[in-house]
mmCIF file of C-alpha atoms in Angstrom:
data_model
loop_
_atom_site.group_PDB
_atom_site.id
_atom_site.type_symbol
_atom_site.label_atom_id
_atom_site.label_comp_id
_atom_site.label_asym_id
_atom_site.label_seq_id
_atom_site.Cartn_x
_atom_site.Cartn_y
_atom_site.Cartn_z
ATOM 1 C CA MET A 26 -9.754 -16.679 44.924
ATOM 2 C CA LYS A 27 -9.045 -19.516 42.422
ATOM 3 C CA LYS A 28 -11.496 -18.009 40.026
ATOM 4 C CA LYS A 29 -9.353 -14.341 39.848
ATOM 5 C CA ILE A 30 -6.125 -16.218 39.035
ATOM 6 C CA ILE A 31 -7.768 -18.325 36.354
ATOM 7 C CA VAL A 32 -9.303 -14.875 35.196
ATOM 8 C CA PHE A 33 -5.980 -13.065 35.340
ATOM 9 C CA GLY A 34 -4.233 -16.151 33.616
ATOM 10 C CA VAL A 35 -6.727 -16.168 30.664
ATOM 11 C CA VAL A 36 -6.275 -12.197 30.379
ATOM 12 C CA ILE A 37 -2.322 -12.523 30.147
ATOM 13 C CA LEU A 38 -2.644 -15.453 27.852
ATOM 14 C CA LEU A 39 -5.176 -13.761 25.385
ATOM 15 C CA LEU A 40 -2.677 -10.522 25.499
ATOM 16 C CA LEU A 41 0.209 -12.640 24.733
ATOM 17 C CA LEU A 42 -1.470 -14.397 21.948
ATOM 18 C CA GLY A 43 -2.455 -10.692 20.727
ATOM 19 C CA PHE A 44 1.043 -9.273 20.869
ATOM 20 C CA ILE A 45 2.511 -12.843 18.941
ATOM 21 C CA SER A 46 -0.073 -12.431 16.336
ATOM 22 C CA GLY A 47 0.381 -8.476 15.688
ATOM 23 C CA GLY A 48 4.371 -9.232 15.078
ATOM 24 C CA LEU A 49 3.635 -12.212 12.965
ATOM 25 C CA TYR A 50 1.110 -9.882 10.692
ATOM 26 C CA LEU A 51 3.855 -7.282 10.566
ATOM 27 C CA ALA A 52 6.429 -9.978 9.840
ATOM 28 C CA GLU A 53 4.622 -10.901 6.711
ATOM 29 C CA ILE A 54 4.389 -7.397 5.669
ATOM 30 C CA GLU A 55 7.791 -6.788 6.174
ATOM 31 C CA ASP A 56 8.609 -10.147 4.390
ATOM 32 C CA HIS A 57 6.570 -9.327 1.251
ATOM 33 C CA TYR A 58 7.357 -5.756 1.075
ATOM 34 C CA GLY A 59 10.649 -4.836 2.220
ATOM 35 C CA ASP A 60 11.310 -1.240 1.698
ATOM 36 C CA LEU A 61 7.739 -0.948 -0.062
ATOM 37 C CA GLN A 62 5.940 -1.412 3.374
ATOM 38 C CA GLU A 63 5.510 2.670 3.873
ATOM 39 C CA ILE A 64 3.489 2.776 0.679
ATOM 40 C CA TYR A 65 1.550 -0.076 2.271
ATOM 41 C CA PHE A 66 0.693 1.515 5.773
ATOM 42 C CA ASP A 67 0.261 5.120 4.378
ATOM 43 C CA SER A 68 -1.666 4.487 1.135
ATOM 44 C CA LYS A 69 -5.595 3.938 1.135
ATOM 45 C CA THR A 70 -7.392 2.328 -1.522
ATOM 46 C CA GLY A 71 -8.249 4.765 -4.620
ATOM 47 C CA ASP A 72 -4.574 6.453 -4.337
ATOM 48 C CA ILE A 73 -3.019 6.521 -7.639
ATOM 49 C CA ILE A 74 0.393 5.046 -7.817
ATOM 50 C CA ILE A 75 2.961 5.938 -10.640
ATOM 51 C CA ASN A 76 6.087 4.471 -11.836
ATOM 52 C CA LYS A 77 8.183 7.151 -12.989
ATOM 53 C CA GLN A 78 10.684 5.355 -15.318
ATOM 54 C CA THR A 79 8.241 3.184 -16.907
ATOM 55 C CA GLY A 80 5.085 5.395 -17.222
ATOM 56 C CA LYS A 81 2.992 2.622 -15.539
ATOM 57 C CA PHE A 82 0.469 4.040 -12.878
ATOM 58 C CA GLY A 83 -2.691 2.552 -11.511
ATOM 59 C CA LEU A 84 -5.110 2.890 -8.458
ATOM 60 C CA ILE A 85 -4.137 1.248 -5.190
ATOM 61 C CA THR A 86 -6.638 -1.105 -3.232
ATOM 62 C CA LYS A 87 -5.943 -3.044 -0.509
ATOM 63 C CA ASN A 88 -6.942 -5.414 1.721
ATOM 64 C CA TRP A 89 -5.924 -6.828 5.126
ATOM 65 C CA LYS A 90 -2.921 -8.506 3.744
ATOM 66 C CA ARG A 91 -2.139 -7.056 0.424
ATOM 67 C CA ALA A 92 -1.813 -3.900 -1.776
ATOM 68 C CA TYR A 93 -2.704 -4.526 -5.112
ATOM 69 C CA VAL A 94 -2.541 -1.859 -8.253
ATOM 70 C CA ILE A 95 -5.241 -1.939 -10.555
ATOM 71 C CA ALA A 96 -3.888 -0.636 -14.242
ATOM 72 C CA LYS A 97 -5.539 0.848 -16.567
ATOM 73 C CA GLU A 98 -5.370 -2.541 -18.993
ATOM 74 C CA ASN A 99 -7.574 -3.945 -16.288
ATOM 75 C CA ASP A 100 -4.611 -5.730 -14.772
ATOM 76 C CA THR A 101 -4.396 -6.161 -11.388
ATOM 77 C CA LEU A 102 -0.441 -5.882 -9.999
ATOM 78 C CA ASP A 103 0.755 -6.577 -6.768
ATOM 79 C CA LEU A 104 2.221 -3.352 -5.361
ATOM 80 C CA TYR A 105 5.804 -4.668 -5.530
ATOM 81 C CA ASP A 106 5.536 -6.020 -9.596
ATOM 82 C CA LEU A 107 4.785 -2.367 -10.471
ATOM 83 C CA ILE A 108 7.429 -0.996 -8.792
ATOM 84 C CA TYR A 109 10.302 -3.434 -9.132
ATOM 85 C CA VAL A 110 11.574 -4.088 -12.934
ATOM 86 C CA ASN A 111 14.022 -6.565 -13.167
ATOM 87 C CA GLN A 112 14.768 -6.728 -9.356
ATOM 88 C CA HIS A 113 15.431 -2.893 -9.693
ATOM 89 C CA GLU A 114 13.326 -0.401 -7.251
ATOM 90 C CA ASN A 115 11.945 2.527 -10.074
ATOM 91 C CA LYS A 116 11.244 6.064 -8.852
ATOM 92 C CA TYR A 117 7.328 5.962 -7.659
ATOM 93 C CA GLU A 118 4.978 8.403 -6.293
ATOM 94 C CA VAL A 119 1.794 8.051 -4.639
ATOM 95 C CA LEU A 120 -1.023 10.584 -4.966
ATOM 96 C CA ARG A 121 -4.317 11.056 -3.209
ATOM 97 C CA SER A 122 -7.345 13.405 -4.820
ATOM 98 C CA ASP A 123 -10.630 14.414 -2.870
ATOM 99 C CA LYS A 124 -12.359 13.469 -6.145
ATOM 100 C CA ASP A 125 -13.216 9.920 -7.070
ATOM 101 C CA LEU A 126 -11.010 9.318 -10.252
ATOM 102 C CA LYS A 127 -11.678 6.542 -12.870
ATOM 103 C CA ILE A 128 -8.633 4.674 -13.993
ATOM 104 C CA LYS A 129 -10.235 4.632 -17.685
ATOM 105 C CA ASP A 130 -10.211 8.580 -17.810
ATOM 106 C CA LEU A 131 -6.435 8.889 -16.734
ATOM 107 C CA SER A 132 -3.264 9.143 -18.543
ATOM 108 C CA PHE A 133 0.306 9.667 -17.506
ATOM 109 C CA GLU A 134 0.398 13.074 -18.494
ATOM 110 C CA LYS A 135 -3.207 14.028 -17.351
ATOM 111 C CA ILE A 136 -1.930 12.677 -14.052
ATOM 112 C CA ILE A 137 1.199 14.844 -13.995
ATOM 113 C CA GLN A 138 -1.371 17.682 -15.172
ATOM 114 C CA LEU A 139 -3.681 17.234 -12.336
ATOM 115 C CA LYS A 140 -0.721 17.186 -9.713
ATOM 116 C CA LYS A 141 0.801 20.756 -11.424
ATOM 117 C CA ASP A 142 -2.729 22.349 -10.888
ATOM 118 C CA ASN A 143 -2.512 20.932 -7.095
ATOM 119 C CA LEU A 144 -5.416 18.867 -7.540
ATOM 120 C CA ILE A 145 -3.974 15.725 -6.336
ATOM 121 C CA GLU A 146 -1.216 15.812 -3.650
ATOM 122 C CA THR A 147 1.690 13.746 -3.130
ATOM 123 C CA ILE A 148 1.504 11.128 -0.078
ATOM 124 C CA ILE A 149 4.746 9.317 -0.688
ATOM 125 C CA LYS A 150 7.714 9.450 -3.308
ATOM 126 C CA ASN A 151 11.083 8.386 -3.321
#
């Protein structure tokens, strides 16, 4: 009987710790990305993101806590830094292709042309 109570208590404790850990993880993403958390959760590594107002673009790479953008100049930016310029959110679009695209072969105009030709699809845009 004692063994069942201890096992039950341990299971409940593990579930509670898992719930708290998951909540803290989601709070970390919300605190860092705010309105951009949709991009973090819906994009995949290799997706293209473009800032329509500045013309900057790059490929998204993700880890368990952050989403980075590898720009053509081989700069690695945080997703937030690409979208927000002078504390204002710019217009952006996240695109996905079935093919493996190389950042060195892309330009803003080529991305727009690929979109017109339906070779890449829009995942998220504002």
